[in-house]
Short mmCIF file of C-alpha atoms in Angstrom, two decimals:
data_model
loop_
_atom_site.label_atom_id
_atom_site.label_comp_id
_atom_site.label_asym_id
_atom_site.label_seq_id
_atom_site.Cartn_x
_atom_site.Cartn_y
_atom_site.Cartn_z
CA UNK Q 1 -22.00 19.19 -109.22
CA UNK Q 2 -19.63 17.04 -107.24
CA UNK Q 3 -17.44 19.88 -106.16
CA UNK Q 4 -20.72 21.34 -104.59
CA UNK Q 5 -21.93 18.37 -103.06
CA UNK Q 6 -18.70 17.46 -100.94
CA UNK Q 7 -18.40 21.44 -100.21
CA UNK Q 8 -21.76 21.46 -98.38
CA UNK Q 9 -21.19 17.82 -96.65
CA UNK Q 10 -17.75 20.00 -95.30
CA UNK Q 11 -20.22 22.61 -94.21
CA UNK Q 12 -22.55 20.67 -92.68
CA UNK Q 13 -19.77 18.41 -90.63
CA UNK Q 14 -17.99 21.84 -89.66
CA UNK Q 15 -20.93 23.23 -88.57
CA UNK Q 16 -22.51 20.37 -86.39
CA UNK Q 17 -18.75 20.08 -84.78
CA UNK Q 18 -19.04 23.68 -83.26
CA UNK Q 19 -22.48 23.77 -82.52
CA UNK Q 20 -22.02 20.61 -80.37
CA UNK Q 21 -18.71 22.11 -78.77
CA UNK Q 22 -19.83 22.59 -75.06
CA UNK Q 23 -18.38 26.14 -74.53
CA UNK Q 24 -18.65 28.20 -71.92
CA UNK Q 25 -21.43 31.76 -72.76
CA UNK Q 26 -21.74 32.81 -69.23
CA UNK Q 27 -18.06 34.29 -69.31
CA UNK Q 28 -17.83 36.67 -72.06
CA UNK Q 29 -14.73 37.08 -73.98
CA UNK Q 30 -12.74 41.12 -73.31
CA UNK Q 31 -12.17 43.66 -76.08
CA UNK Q 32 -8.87 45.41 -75.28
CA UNK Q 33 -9.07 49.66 -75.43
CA UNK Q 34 -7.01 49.84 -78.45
CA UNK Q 35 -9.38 47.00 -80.06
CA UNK Q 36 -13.01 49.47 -79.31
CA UNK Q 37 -11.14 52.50 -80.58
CA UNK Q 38 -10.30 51.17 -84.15
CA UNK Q 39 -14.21 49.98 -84.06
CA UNK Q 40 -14.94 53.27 -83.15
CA UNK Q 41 -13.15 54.63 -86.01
CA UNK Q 42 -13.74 51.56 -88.19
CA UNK Q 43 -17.83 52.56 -87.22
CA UNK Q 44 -17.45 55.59 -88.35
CA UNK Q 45 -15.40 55.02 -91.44
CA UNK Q 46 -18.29 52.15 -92.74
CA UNK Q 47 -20.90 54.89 -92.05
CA UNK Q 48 -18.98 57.32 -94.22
CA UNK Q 49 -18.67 54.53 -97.17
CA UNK Q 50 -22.09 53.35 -97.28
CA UNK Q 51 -23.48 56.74 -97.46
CA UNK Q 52 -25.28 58.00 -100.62
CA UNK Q 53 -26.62 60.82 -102.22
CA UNK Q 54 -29.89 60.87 -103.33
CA UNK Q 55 -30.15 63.61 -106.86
CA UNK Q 56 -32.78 63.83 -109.37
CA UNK Q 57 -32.38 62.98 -112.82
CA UNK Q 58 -30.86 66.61 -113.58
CA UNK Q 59 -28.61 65.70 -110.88
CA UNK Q 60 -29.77 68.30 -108.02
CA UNK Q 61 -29.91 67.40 -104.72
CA UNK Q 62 -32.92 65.48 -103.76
CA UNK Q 63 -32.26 66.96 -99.97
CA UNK Q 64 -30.02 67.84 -97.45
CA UNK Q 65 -27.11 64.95 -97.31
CA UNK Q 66 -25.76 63.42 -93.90
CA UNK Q 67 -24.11 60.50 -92.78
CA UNK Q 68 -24.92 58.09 -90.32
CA UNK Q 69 -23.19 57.98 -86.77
CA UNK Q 70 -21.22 55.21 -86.54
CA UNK Q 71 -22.33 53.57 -83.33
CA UNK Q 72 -24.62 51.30 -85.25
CA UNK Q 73 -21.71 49.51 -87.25
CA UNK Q 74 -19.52 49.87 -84.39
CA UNK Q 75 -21.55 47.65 -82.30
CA UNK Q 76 -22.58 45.08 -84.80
CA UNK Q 77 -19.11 44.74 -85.38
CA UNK Q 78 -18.03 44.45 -81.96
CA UNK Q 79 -20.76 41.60 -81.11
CA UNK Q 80 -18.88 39.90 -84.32
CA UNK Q 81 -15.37 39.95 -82.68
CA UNK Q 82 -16.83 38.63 -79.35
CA UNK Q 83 -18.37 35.76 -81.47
CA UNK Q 84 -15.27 35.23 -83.32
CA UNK Q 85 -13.51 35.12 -80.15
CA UNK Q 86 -15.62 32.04 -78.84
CA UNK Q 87 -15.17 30.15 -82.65
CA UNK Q 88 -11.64 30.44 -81.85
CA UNK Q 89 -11.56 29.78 -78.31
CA UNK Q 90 -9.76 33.30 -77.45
CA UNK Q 91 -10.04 35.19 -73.94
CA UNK Q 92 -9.65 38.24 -75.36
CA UNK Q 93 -9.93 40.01 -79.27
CA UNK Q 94 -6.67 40.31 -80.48
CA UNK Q 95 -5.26 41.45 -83.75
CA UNK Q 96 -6.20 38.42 -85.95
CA UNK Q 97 -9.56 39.08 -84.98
CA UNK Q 98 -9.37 42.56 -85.53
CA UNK Q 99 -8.06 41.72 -89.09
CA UNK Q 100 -10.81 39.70 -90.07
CA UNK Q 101 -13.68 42.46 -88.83
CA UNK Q 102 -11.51 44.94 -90.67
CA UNK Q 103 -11.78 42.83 -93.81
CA UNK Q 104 -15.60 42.14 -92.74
CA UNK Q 105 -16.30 46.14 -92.94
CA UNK Q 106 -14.61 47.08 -96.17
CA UNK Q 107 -16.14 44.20 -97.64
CA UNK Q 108 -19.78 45.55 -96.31
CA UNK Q 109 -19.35 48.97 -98.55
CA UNK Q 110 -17.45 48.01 -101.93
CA UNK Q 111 -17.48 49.82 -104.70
CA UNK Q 112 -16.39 52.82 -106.86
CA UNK Q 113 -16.71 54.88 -104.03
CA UNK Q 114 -14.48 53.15 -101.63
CA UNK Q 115 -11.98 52.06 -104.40
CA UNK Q 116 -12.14 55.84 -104.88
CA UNK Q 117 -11.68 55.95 -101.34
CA UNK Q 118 -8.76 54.13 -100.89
CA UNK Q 119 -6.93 55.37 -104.11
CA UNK Q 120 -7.11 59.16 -102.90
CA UNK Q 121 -5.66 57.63 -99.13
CA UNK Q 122 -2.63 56.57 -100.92
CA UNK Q 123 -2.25 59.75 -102.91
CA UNK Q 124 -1.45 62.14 -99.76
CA UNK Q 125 -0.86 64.77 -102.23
CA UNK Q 126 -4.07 64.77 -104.51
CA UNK Q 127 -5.21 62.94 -107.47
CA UNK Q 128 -6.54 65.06 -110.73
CA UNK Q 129 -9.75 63.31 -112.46
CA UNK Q 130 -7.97 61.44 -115.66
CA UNK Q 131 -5.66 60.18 -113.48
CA UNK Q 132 -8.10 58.99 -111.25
CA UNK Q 133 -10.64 57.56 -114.00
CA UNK Q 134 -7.44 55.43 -115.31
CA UNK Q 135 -7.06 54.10 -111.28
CA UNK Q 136 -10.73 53.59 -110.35
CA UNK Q 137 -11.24 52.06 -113.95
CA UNK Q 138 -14.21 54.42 -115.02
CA UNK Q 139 -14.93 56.99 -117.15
CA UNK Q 140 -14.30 60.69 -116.37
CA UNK Q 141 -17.65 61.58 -116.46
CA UNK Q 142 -18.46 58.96 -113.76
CA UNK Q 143 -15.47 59.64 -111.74
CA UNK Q 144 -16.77 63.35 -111.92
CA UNK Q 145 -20.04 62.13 -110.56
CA UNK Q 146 -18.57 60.08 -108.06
CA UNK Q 147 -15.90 62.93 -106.18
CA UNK Q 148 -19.29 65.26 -106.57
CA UNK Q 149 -20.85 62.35 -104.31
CA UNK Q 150 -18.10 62.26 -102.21
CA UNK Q 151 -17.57 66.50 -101.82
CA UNK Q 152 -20.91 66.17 -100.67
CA UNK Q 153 -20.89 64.14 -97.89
CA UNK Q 154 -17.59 65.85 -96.85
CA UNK Q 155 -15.56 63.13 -97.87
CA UNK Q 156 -13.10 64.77 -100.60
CA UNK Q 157 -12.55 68.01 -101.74
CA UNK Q 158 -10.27 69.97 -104.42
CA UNK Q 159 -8.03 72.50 -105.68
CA UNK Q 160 -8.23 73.78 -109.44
CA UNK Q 161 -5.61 73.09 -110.83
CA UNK Q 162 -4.41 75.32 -113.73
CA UNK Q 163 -4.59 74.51 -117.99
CA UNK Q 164 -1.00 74.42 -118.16
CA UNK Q 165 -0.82 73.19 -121.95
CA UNK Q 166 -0.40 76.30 -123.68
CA UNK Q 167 -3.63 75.64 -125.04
CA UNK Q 168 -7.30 76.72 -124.55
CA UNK Q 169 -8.84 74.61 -122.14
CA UNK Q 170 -10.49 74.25 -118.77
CA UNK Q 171 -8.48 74.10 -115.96
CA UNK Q 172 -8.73 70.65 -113.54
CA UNK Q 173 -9.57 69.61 -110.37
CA UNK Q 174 -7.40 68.28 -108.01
CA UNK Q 175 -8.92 65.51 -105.27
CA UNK Q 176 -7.81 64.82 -102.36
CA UNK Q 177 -9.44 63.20 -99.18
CA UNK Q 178 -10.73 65.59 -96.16
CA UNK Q 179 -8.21 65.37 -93.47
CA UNK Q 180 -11.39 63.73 -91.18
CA UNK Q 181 -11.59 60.61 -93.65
CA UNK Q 182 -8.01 60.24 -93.95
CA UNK Q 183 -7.43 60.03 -90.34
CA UNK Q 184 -10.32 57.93 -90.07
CA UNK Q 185 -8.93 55.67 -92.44
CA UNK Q 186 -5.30 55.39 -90.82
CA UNK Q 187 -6.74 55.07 -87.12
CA UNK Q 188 -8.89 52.21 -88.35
CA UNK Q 189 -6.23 50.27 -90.14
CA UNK Q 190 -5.34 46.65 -88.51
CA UNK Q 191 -2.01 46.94 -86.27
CA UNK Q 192 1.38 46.17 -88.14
CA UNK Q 193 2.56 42.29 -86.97
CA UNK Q 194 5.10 44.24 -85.26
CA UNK Q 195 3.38 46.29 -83.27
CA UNK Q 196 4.44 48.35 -80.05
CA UNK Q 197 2.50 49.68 -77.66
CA UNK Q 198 1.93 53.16 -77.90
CA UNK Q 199 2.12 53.70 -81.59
CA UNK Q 200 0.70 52.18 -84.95
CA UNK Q 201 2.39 50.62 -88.09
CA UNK Q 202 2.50 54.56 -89.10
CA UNK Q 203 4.60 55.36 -85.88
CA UNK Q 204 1.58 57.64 -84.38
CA UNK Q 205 -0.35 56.95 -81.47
CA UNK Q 206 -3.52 54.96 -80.80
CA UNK Q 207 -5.81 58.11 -80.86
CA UNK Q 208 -8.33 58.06 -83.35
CA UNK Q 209 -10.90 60.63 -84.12
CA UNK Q 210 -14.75 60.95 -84.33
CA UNK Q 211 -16.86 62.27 -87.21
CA UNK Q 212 -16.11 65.87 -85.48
CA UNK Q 213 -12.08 65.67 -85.85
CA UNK Q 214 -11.74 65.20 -82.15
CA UNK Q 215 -10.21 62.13 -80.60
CA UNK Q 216 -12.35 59.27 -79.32
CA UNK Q 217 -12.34 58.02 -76.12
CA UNK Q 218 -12.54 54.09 -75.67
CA UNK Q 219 -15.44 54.91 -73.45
CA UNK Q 220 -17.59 55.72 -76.63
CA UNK Q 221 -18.30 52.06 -76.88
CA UNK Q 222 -20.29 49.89 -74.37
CA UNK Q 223 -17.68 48.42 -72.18
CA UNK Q 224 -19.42 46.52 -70.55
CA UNK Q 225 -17.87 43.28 -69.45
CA UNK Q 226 -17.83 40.64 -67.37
CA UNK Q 227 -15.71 39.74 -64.59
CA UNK Q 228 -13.46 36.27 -64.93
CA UNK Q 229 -13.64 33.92 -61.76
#
């Protein structure tokens, strides 16, 4: 159509007007500490997201579950903010470009498991499964085989919850995120627009933590940079 036509002569013009930009490689933009923390966490909390578990058709376990270390994403996504950085001519990754990798990374993993995910972050206190089939938009039965997903790889787990109808019945579950992914999910969360050193838009500090529960250190990333003349 048209619409198209004139969107890809855009493209192309865009395109041809940075790649003829005479820029300057040989001095590499620097990612602040609190920047390769959240990509630590950020790493991690991709690796966690992506993750699946494999079952066979009567739904056991096709093996032992594990999720990936999150240095891989980590990485990738820290050669994306330095390239960002040089498409808008920045010295140094700041929190716009931190927003847009953030965005980059959730949008690498959507899904019923991250909408899951994020649902259960906002519901500190636990979510029981109708309430969460109504939120995620799914049936029960599939929002029962998506939390058993999620228990194992160590992302949620539960509380029964008791029948408290009067009636015969089965008594609930209760789900509510592991204190690892919750943490994971806070300490990778963009900075508030108002942000003050030494604390986060929740008021707590820039500490994040690693797949272990322990805090990361900003030397868990290469830092590796170069030195400005």
């Amino acid at each position: 159509s048209t619409l198209k036509l004139e969107r890809a002569a855009a493209l192309r013009e865009s395109i041809h007007a940075y790649l003829v930009n005479d820029m300057d490689v040989s001095v590499m933009p620097s990612i602040p500490t609190w920047f390769e923390d959240r990509l630590v966490n950020l790493g991690q909390l991709v690796a966690y997201l992506r993750s699946s578990v494999a079952r066979s058709r009567d739904r056991d376990l096709s093996y032992e579950q594990r999720v990936e270390i999150g240095s891989r994403p980590a990485s990738q996504l820290k050669r994306l903010a330095i390239c960002l950085c040089f498409v808008f001519d920045k010295d140094e990754a700041d929190d716009n470009i931190y927003r847009l990798i953030y965005q980059v990374a959730l949008n690498s993993s959507k899904g019923y498991q991250q909408n899951t995910i994020k649902f259960l972050y906002m519901r500190k206190a636990g979510c029981v499964t109708s309430a969460l089939s109504k939120r995620v938009k799914v049936s029960d039965s599939q929002v029962k085989r998506i939390t058993e997903d999620l228990l194992e790889l160590g992302m949620v787990d539960f509380d029964m919850v008791p029948n408290g109808s009067g009636n015969r019945g089965r008594d609930t579950k209760k789900w509510y995120l592991t204190s690892i992914m919750r943490e994971l999910w806070k300490q990778s969360k963009p900075r508030s627009k108002g942000y003050v050193k030494g604390s986060t838009a929740s008021g707590d500090t820039d500490k994040g933590v690693r797949s272990n529960g322990k805090p990361v250190s900003s030397h868990s990333v290469n830092r590796k940079r170069r030195v400005r003349h």
